[in-house]
Amino acid sequence: MFADLHLHSRYSDGTYEPGQLVAEARRHGLGVIALTDHDTVEGCAPAAAACAAAGLEFVPGTELTAEKDGHELHILGYYIDVEHQPLLAEIRRFQAVRQDRIREIVARLNRLQVPLQAEEVFALANCRAPGRPHVARALVRAGLCGTLDEAFERFLKQNRPAWVPKFKMSAARAIELVHQAGGVAVMAHPGLNHSDELIPEMVGAGLDGLECFHTKHSTAMAEHYLELADQYHLLVTGGSDCHGLSKGRPLIGTIRLHYEHVVALRQRAVQRRAAAGLPPPPRPT
Ligand code: AMP
Ligand code: FE
Ligand code: FE
Ligand code: ZN
């Protein structure tokens, strides 16, 4: 049995409904999926229901935007209690920051004589965690850019005229938040962060695992992170980081993580849940 533990739905910047993701997962012969939308857990309930109906095992998750020493890092939280009030309160704060950022990006576009409105972006995003991909889609839909790439290249990329930095929590805080919600904290796509030197300190802060397998990791990178995981006694995870149709071809199916890693992840979650005073995650069916 194989898993994909990194998927985005339309509750963040993916295009698929959770149910569509589950159907795609089934079509690709996956037995386990995790939903890891950016800074939200809203899609987890519908994804869990769709998985139960389709006979797939579901791992609730999120991908928290964080930073350490000037590097943007994404912390995956697995088996979190998606009804944990302190986690939800913190997530709501980050969602408000994301919404303010959209307004600021649009204000900058307007100063550049690009007549987009924030409401158009919010209507298109239709979720609580809007981001730059939604602005790009709104620009294309309004005929103000030809392609999503053009939108990023002309306006939205770092240091482009409508770029607005994103407020991020510290990586240590993200790890703590995941643990408080009874979850397991994993560093997403370490090969894209160019910050291996931060890993020892993050291990000190309680990091549980490394996403060794990722669509954008070369075989050499995967091997490198497998070695680091071994060295620091970290769990190994992997996922496609599929965003549906928003970044070209859907990536689901490109990463097939062995089930043994899911078992180890769940075992750690049982410990994290107990330490947080929470009941264990639901048994896989
Ligand atoms: P945000 O959370 O608003 O900073 O947006 C980050 C999202 O934008 C991530 O899912 C990235 O993969 C996506 N993204 C960043 N740069 C580009 C780009 N040049 N083209 C398409 N998507 C991008
Ligand atoms: Fe994304
Ligand atoms: Fe990420
Ligand atoms: Zn992601």
Short mmCIF file of C-alpha atoms and ligand atoms in Angstrom, two decimals:
data_model
loop_
_atom_site.label_atom_id
_atom_site.label_comp_id
_atom_site.label_asym_id
_atom_site.label_seq_id
_atom_site.Cartn_x
_atom_site.Cartn_y
_atom_site.Cartn_z
CA MET A 1 0.00 0.00 0.00
CA PHE A 2 1.23 3.50 -0.89
CA ALA A 3 0.60 6.99 0.41
CA ASP A 4 0.76 10.60 -0.75
CA LEU A 5 1.15 12.80 2.32
CA HIS A 6 1.26 16.24 0.69
CA LEU A 7 -1.85 17.41 -1.15
CA HIS A 8 -3.61 20.77 -1.54
CA SER A 9 -7.30 21.30 -2.17
CA ARG A 10 -9.36 24.34 -3.07
CA TYR A 11 -9.46 25.19 0.67
CA SER A 12 -6.02 26.69 0.02
CA ASP A 13 -4.36 27.14 -3.37
CA GLY A 14 -5.24 23.80 -4.97
CA THR A 15 -8.03 23.49 -7.51
CA TYR A 16 -9.59 20.15 -6.55
CA GLU A 17 -12.40 19.66 -4.08
CA PRO A 18 -11.32 17.14 -1.41
CA GLY A 19 -13.63 14.58 -3.04
CA GLN A 20 -11.89 15.02 -6.40
CA LEU A 21 -8.51 14.50 -4.74
CA VAL A 22 -9.76 11.29 -3.20
CA ALA A 23 -11.05 10.10 -6.58
CA GLU A 24 -7.68 10.92 -8.19
CA ALA A 25 -5.85 9.14 -5.35
CA ARG A 26 -7.94 6.04 -5.96
CA ARG A 27 -7.37 6.19 -9.69
CA HIS A 28 -3.61 6.22 -9.00
CA GLY A 29 -3.87 3.24 -6.69
CA LEU A 30 -2.99 5.10 -3.50
CA GLY A 31 -4.28 3.67 -0.23
CA VAL A 32 -3.55 6.62 2.08
CA ILE A 33 -3.65 10.38 1.59
CA ALA A 34 -3.03 13.40 3.78
CA LEU A 35 -4.54 16.80 3.09
CA THR A 36 -2.00 19.55 3.84
CA ASP A 37 -3.56 22.84 2.82
CA HIS A 38 -1.59 26.01 3.62
CA ASP A 39 -2.54 27.53 6.98
CA THR A 40 -5.94 25.86 7.18
CA VAL A 41 -7.59 22.58 8.22
CA GLU A 42 -11.00 23.36 6.73
CA GLY A 43 -10.77 20.69 4.04
CA CYS A 44 -9.98 17.87 6.46
CA ALA A 45 -13.56 17.03 7.43
CA PRO A 46 -14.82 16.68 3.82
CA ALA A 47 -11.62 14.85 2.85
CA ALA A 48 -12.03 12.40 5.75
CA ALA A 49 -15.63 11.74 4.72
CA ALA A 50 -14.66 11.21 1.06
CA CYS A 51 -11.83 8.86 2.08
CA ALA A 52 -14.14 6.84 4.32
CA ALA A 53 -16.62 6.47 1.47
CA ALA A 54 -13.88 5.44 -0.98
CA GLY A 55 -12.11 3.04 1.42
CA LEU A 56 -8.94 5.13 1.67
CA GLU A 57 -7.05 5.85 4.87
CA PHE A 58 -6.99 9.55 5.71
CA VAL A 59 -4.34 11.53 7.60
CA PRO A 60 -5.49 15.00 8.70
CA GLY A 61 -2.84 17.64 8.11
CA THR A 62 -1.86 21.21 7.41
CA GLU A 63 1.17 23.06 6.01
CA LEU A 64 2.09 26.00 8.22
CA THR A 65 4.05 28.89 6.74
CA ALA A 66 6.97 29.64 9.03
CA GLU A 67 10.45 31.12 9.00
CA LYS A 68 13.77 30.73 10.67
CA ASP A 69 16.79 33.00 10.31
CA GLY A 70 15.31 34.64 7.22
CA HIS A 71 14.46 31.37 5.45
CA GLU A 72 10.83 30.56 4.68
CA LEU A 73 10.09 27.07 5.92
CA HIS A 74 6.91 25.04 5.65
CA ILE A 75 6.02 22.84 8.60
CA LEU A 76 3.68 19.96 7.91
CA GLY A 77 1.49 18.96 10.86
CA TYR A 78 0.11 15.42 10.65
CA TYR A 79 -2.64 13.80 12.74
CA ILE A 80 -3.42 17.13 14.36
CA ASP A 81 -6.73 17.38 16.15
CA VAL A 82 -8.53 19.57 13.59
CA GLU A 83 -10.92 20.82 16.26
CA HIS A 84 -8.17 21.95 18.64
CA GLN A 85 -9.24 25.45 19.67
CA PRO A 86 -5.79 27.02 20.24
CA LEU A 87 -4.67 25.75 16.81
CA LEU A 88 -7.83 27.07 15.17
CA ALA A 89 -7.44 30.45 16.90
CA GLU A 90 -3.86 30.76 15.65
CA ILE A 91 -4.86 29.66 12.15
CA ARG A 92 -7.62 32.28 12.09
CA ARG A 93 -5.02 34.92 12.90
CA PHE A 94 -2.87 33.77 9.98
CA GLN A 95 -5.84 33.70 7.67
CA ALA A 96 -6.64 37.31 8.58
CA VAL A 97 -3.03 38.21 7.81
CA ARG A 98 -3.33 36.47 4.43
CA GLN A 99 -6.52 38.38 3.63
CA ASP A 100 -4.91 41.72 4.56
CA ARG A 101 -1.98 40.80 2.36
CA ILE A 102 -4.29 40.21 -0.62
CA ARG A 103 -5.72 43.71 -0.10
CA GLU A 104 -2.20 45.14 0.00
CA ILE A 105 -1.15 43.27 -3.16
CA VAL A 106 -4.27 44.55 -4.94
CA ALA A 107 -3.59 48.12 -3.73
CA ARG A 108 -0.12 47.87 -5.23
CA LEU A 109 -1.54 46.54 -8.49
CA ASN A 110 -3.98 49.44 -8.57
CA ARG A 111 -1.10 51.89 -8.13
CA LEU A 112 0.43 50.21 -11.19
CA GLN A 113 -2.81 50.93 -13.08
CA VAL A 114 -3.90 47.30 -12.96
CA PRO A 115 -7.62 47.52 -12.18
CA LEU A 116 -8.14 44.37 -10.10
CA GLN A 117 -10.36 44.37 -7.02
CA ALA A 118 -9.70 42.45 -3.82
CA GLU A 119 -13.29 41.17 -3.90
CA GLU A 120 -12.61 39.49 -7.25
CA VAL A 121 -9.70 37.63 -5.67
CA PHE A 122 -11.72 36.61 -2.60
CA ALA A 123 -14.65 35.46 -4.74
CA LEU A 124 -12.36 33.34 -6.90
CA ALA A 125 -10.40 31.97 -3.94
CA ASN A 126 -13.59 31.07 -2.05
CA CYS A 127 -11.47 29.98 0.93
CA ARG A 128 -10.09 31.41 4.15
CA ALA A 129 -6.41 31.09 3.22
CA PRO A 130 -6.05 33.07 -0.03
CA GLY A 131 -2.60 33.53 -1.52
CA ARG A 132 -0.72 34.80 -4.53
CA PRO A 133 -1.89 31.95 -6.80
CA HIS A 134 -5.44 33.25 -6.37
CA VAL A 135 -4.33 36.77 -7.31
CA ALA A 136 -2.62 35.30 -10.38
CA ARG A 137 -5.77 33.41 -11.36
CA ALA A 138 -7.89 36.54 -10.88
CA LEU A 139 -5.50 38.54 -13.06
CA VAL A 140 -5.77 35.93 -15.83
CA ARG A 141 -9.54 35.67 -15.51
CA ALA A 142 -9.91 39.46 -15.77
CA GLY A 143 -7.73 39.43 -18.90
CA LEU A 144 -5.08 41.53 -17.15
CA CYS A 145 -2.39 38.86 -17.61
CA GLY A 146 -2.07 36.19 -20.23
CA THR A 147 -0.86 33.39 -17.97
CA LEU A 148 -0.27 32.59 -14.31
CA ASP A 149 3.48 32.63 -14.94
CA GLU A 150 3.21 36.10 -16.44
CA ALA A 151 1.32 37.28 -13.35
CA PHE A 152 4.08 36.01 -11.07
CA GLU A 153 6.90 37.25 -13.30
CA ARG A 154 5.50 40.74 -13.78
CA PHE A 155 3.90 41.40 -10.42
CA LEU A 156 3.81 38.77 -7.71
CA LYS A 157 7.24 37.22 -7.31
CA GLN A 158 9.55 38.40 -4.56
CA ASN A 159 10.90 41.87 -5.40
CA ARG A 160 8.37 42.37 -8.20
CA PRO A 161 6.26 45.55 -7.84
CA ALA A 162 3.14 44.00 -6.29
CA TRP A 163 5.01 41.60 -4.03
CA VAL A 164 4.12 41.91 -0.37
CA PRO A 165 6.10 39.96 2.21
CA LYS A 166 4.12 37.48 4.25
CA PHE A 167 4.10 37.52 8.03
CA LYS A 168 5.30 34.14 9.21
CA MET A 169 5.45 32.50 12.60
CA SER A 170 8.76 31.14 13.77
CA ALA A 171 9.51 27.54 12.88
CA ALA A 172 9.80 26.72 16.59
CA ARG A 173 6.32 28.14 17.21
CA ALA A 174 4.89 26.15 14.29
CA ILE A 175 6.36 22.94 15.71
CA GLU A 176 5.01 23.77 19.16
CA LEU A 177 1.56 24.52 17.75
CA VAL A 178 1.46 21.20 15.90
CA HIS A 179 2.48 19.36 19.08
CA GLN A 180 -0.08 21.20 21.19
CA ALA A 181 -2.74 20.00 18.74
CA GLY A 182 -1.45 16.43 19.19
CA GLY A 183 0.22 16.33 15.79
CA VAL A 184 3.56 15.31 14.32
CA ALA A 185 5.77 18.10 12.89
CA VAL A 186 7.63 17.48 9.63
CA MET A 187 9.80 19.83 7.59
CA ALA A 188 8.29 20.10 4.10
CA HIS A 189 10.46 19.83 0.97
CA PRO A 190 13.80 20.52 2.72
CA GLY A 191 15.55 20.37 -0.65
CA LEU A 192 13.80 23.58 -1.69
CA ASN A 193 14.74 25.51 1.44
CA HIS A 194 18.53 25.50 1.05
CA SER A 195 18.82 25.57 4.79
CA ASP A 196 20.10 22.21 5.98
CA GLU A 197 22.13 24.05 8.60
CA LEU A 198 18.87 24.85 10.40
CA ILE A 199 17.88 21.22 10.80
CA PRO A 200 19.86 20.44 14.00
CA GLU A 201 18.24 23.35 15.84
CA MET A 202 14.83 22.36 14.58
CA VAL A 203 15.43 18.86 15.86
CA GLY A 204 16.18 20.53 19.19
CA ALA A 205 12.83 22.33 18.91
CA GLY A 206 11.05 18.99 18.52
CA LEU A 207 10.93 18.42 14.78
CA ASP A 208 9.68 14.87 14.20
CA GLY A 209 10.43 14.25 10.55
CA LEU A 210 11.71 15.23 7.13
CA GLU A 211 9.79 15.12 3.86
CA CYS A 212 12.47 13.17 2.03
CA PHE A 213 10.34 12.33 -0.99
CA HIS A 214 8.89 15.26 -2.89
CA THR A 215 8.19 15.89 -6.57
CA LYS A 216 10.88 18.56 -6.72
CA HIS A 217 13.53 16.45 -4.99
CA SER A 218 16.04 14.68 -7.19
CA THR A 219 16.96 11.09 -6.33
CA ALA A 220 20.24 12.39 -4.87
CA MET A 221 18.35 14.87 -2.70
CA ALA A 222 15.98 12.18 -1.45
CA GLU A 223 18.97 10.02 -0.53
CA HIS A 224 20.65 12.95 1.20
CA TYR A 225 17.59 13.63 3.36
CA LEU A 226 17.11 9.94 4.10
CA GLU A 227 20.65 9.99 5.49
CA LEU A 228 19.93 13.11 7.56
CA ALA A 229 16.70 11.54 8.84
CA ASP A 230 18.68 8.50 9.89
CA GLN A 231 21.38 10.63 11.53
CA TYR A 232 18.89 12.69 13.56
CA HIS A 233 16.42 9.82 14.18
CA LEU A 234 13.70 11.61 12.26
CA LEU A 235 10.63 10.11 10.61
CA VAL A 236 10.54 9.92 6.81
CA THR A 237 7.57 11.24 4.84
CA GLY A 238 6.81 12.06 1.23
CA GLY A 239 4.18 13.60 -0.98
CA SER A 240 3.56 15.07 -4.38
CA ASP A 241 2.55 18.62 -3.26
CA CYS A 242 -0.22 18.39 -5.85
CA HIS A 243 -2.14 21.65 -6.32
CA GLY A 244 -4.57 20.17 -8.83
CA LEU A 245 -4.66 22.01 -12.14
CA SER A 246 -3.29 25.32 -10.83
CA LYS A 247 0.35 24.58 -11.64
CA GLY A 248 0.04 22.70 -14.90
CA ARG A 249 -0.25 18.94 -14.66
CA PRO A 250 -1.73 17.48 -11.45
CA LEU A 251 1.11 15.88 -9.50
CA ILE A 252 -0.88 13.32 -7.53
CA GLY A 253 0.46 9.85 -8.25
CA THR A 254 4.07 10.97 -8.77
CA ILE A 255 5.10 10.10 -5.20
CA ARG A 256 4.29 6.70 -3.74
CA LEU A 257 5.41 6.51 -0.13
CA HIS A 258 5.68 3.06 1.43
CA TYR A 259 3.04 2.33 4.06
CA GLU A 260 5.66 1.53 6.71
CA HIS A 261 6.35 5.29 6.95
CA VAL A 262 2.67 5.98 7.62
CA VAL A 263 2.71 3.38 10.39
CA ALA A 264 5.72 5.06 12.03
CA LEU A 265 4.10 8.48 11.63
CA ARG A 266 0.91 7.25 13.27
CA GLN A 267 2.87 5.68 16.13
CA ARG A 268 4.51 9.04 16.80
CA ALA A 269 1.09 10.70 16.60
CA VAL A 270 -0.21 8.35 19.31
CA GLN A 271 2.67 9.57 21.53
CA ARG A 272 2.16 13.23 20.63
CA ARG A 273 -1.58 12.95 21.25
CA ALA A 274 -0.99 11.36 24.65
CA ALA A 275 1.53 14.08 25.58
CA ALA A 276 -1.05 16.73 24.59
CA GLY A 277 -3.73 15.04 26.68
CA LEU A 278 -5.73 14.12 23.58
CA PRO A 279 -7.22 10.77 22.54
CA PRO A 280 -5.27 8.81 19.89
CA PRO A 281 -6.04 9.47 16.22
CA PRO A 282 -8.89 7.36 14.81
CA ARG A 283 -7.82 3.79 13.92
CA PRO A 284 -7.15 3.22 10.24
CA THR A 285 -10.03 1.27 8.70
P1 AMP B 1 1.74 32.63 -1.01
O1 AMP B 1 1.35 31.63 0.04
O2 AMP B 1 0.69 33.64 -1.25
O3 AMP B 1 3.09 33.25 -0.79
O4 AMP B 1 1.83 31.80 -2.38
C1 AMP B 1 2.68 30.70 -2.41
C2 AMP B 1 2.17 29.79 -3.48
O5 AMP B 1 2.46 30.39 -4.74
C3 AMP B 1 2.87 28.42 -3.44
O6 AMP B 1 1.92 27.39 -3.62
C4 AMP B 1 3.80 28.50 -4.61
O7 AMP B 1 4.02 27.25 -5.18
C5 AMP B 1 3.07 29.43 -5.57
N1 AMP B 1 4.04 30.10 -6.45
C6 AMP B 1 5.14 30.77 -6.06
N2 AMP B 1 5.81 31.25 -7.13
C7 AMP B 1 5.10 30.86 -8.23
C8 AMP B 1 5.27 31.03 -9.65
N3 AMP B 1 6.31 31.71 -10.14
N4 AMP B 1 4.33 30.49 -10.46
C9 AMP B 1 3.27 29.80 -9.96
N5 AMP B 1 3.07 29.61 -8.65
C10 AMP B 1 3.97 30.13 -7.78
FE FE B 2 0.77 26.14 -2.44
FE FE B 3 5.31 24.09 0.72
ZN ZN B 4 2.46 22.33 -0.23
#
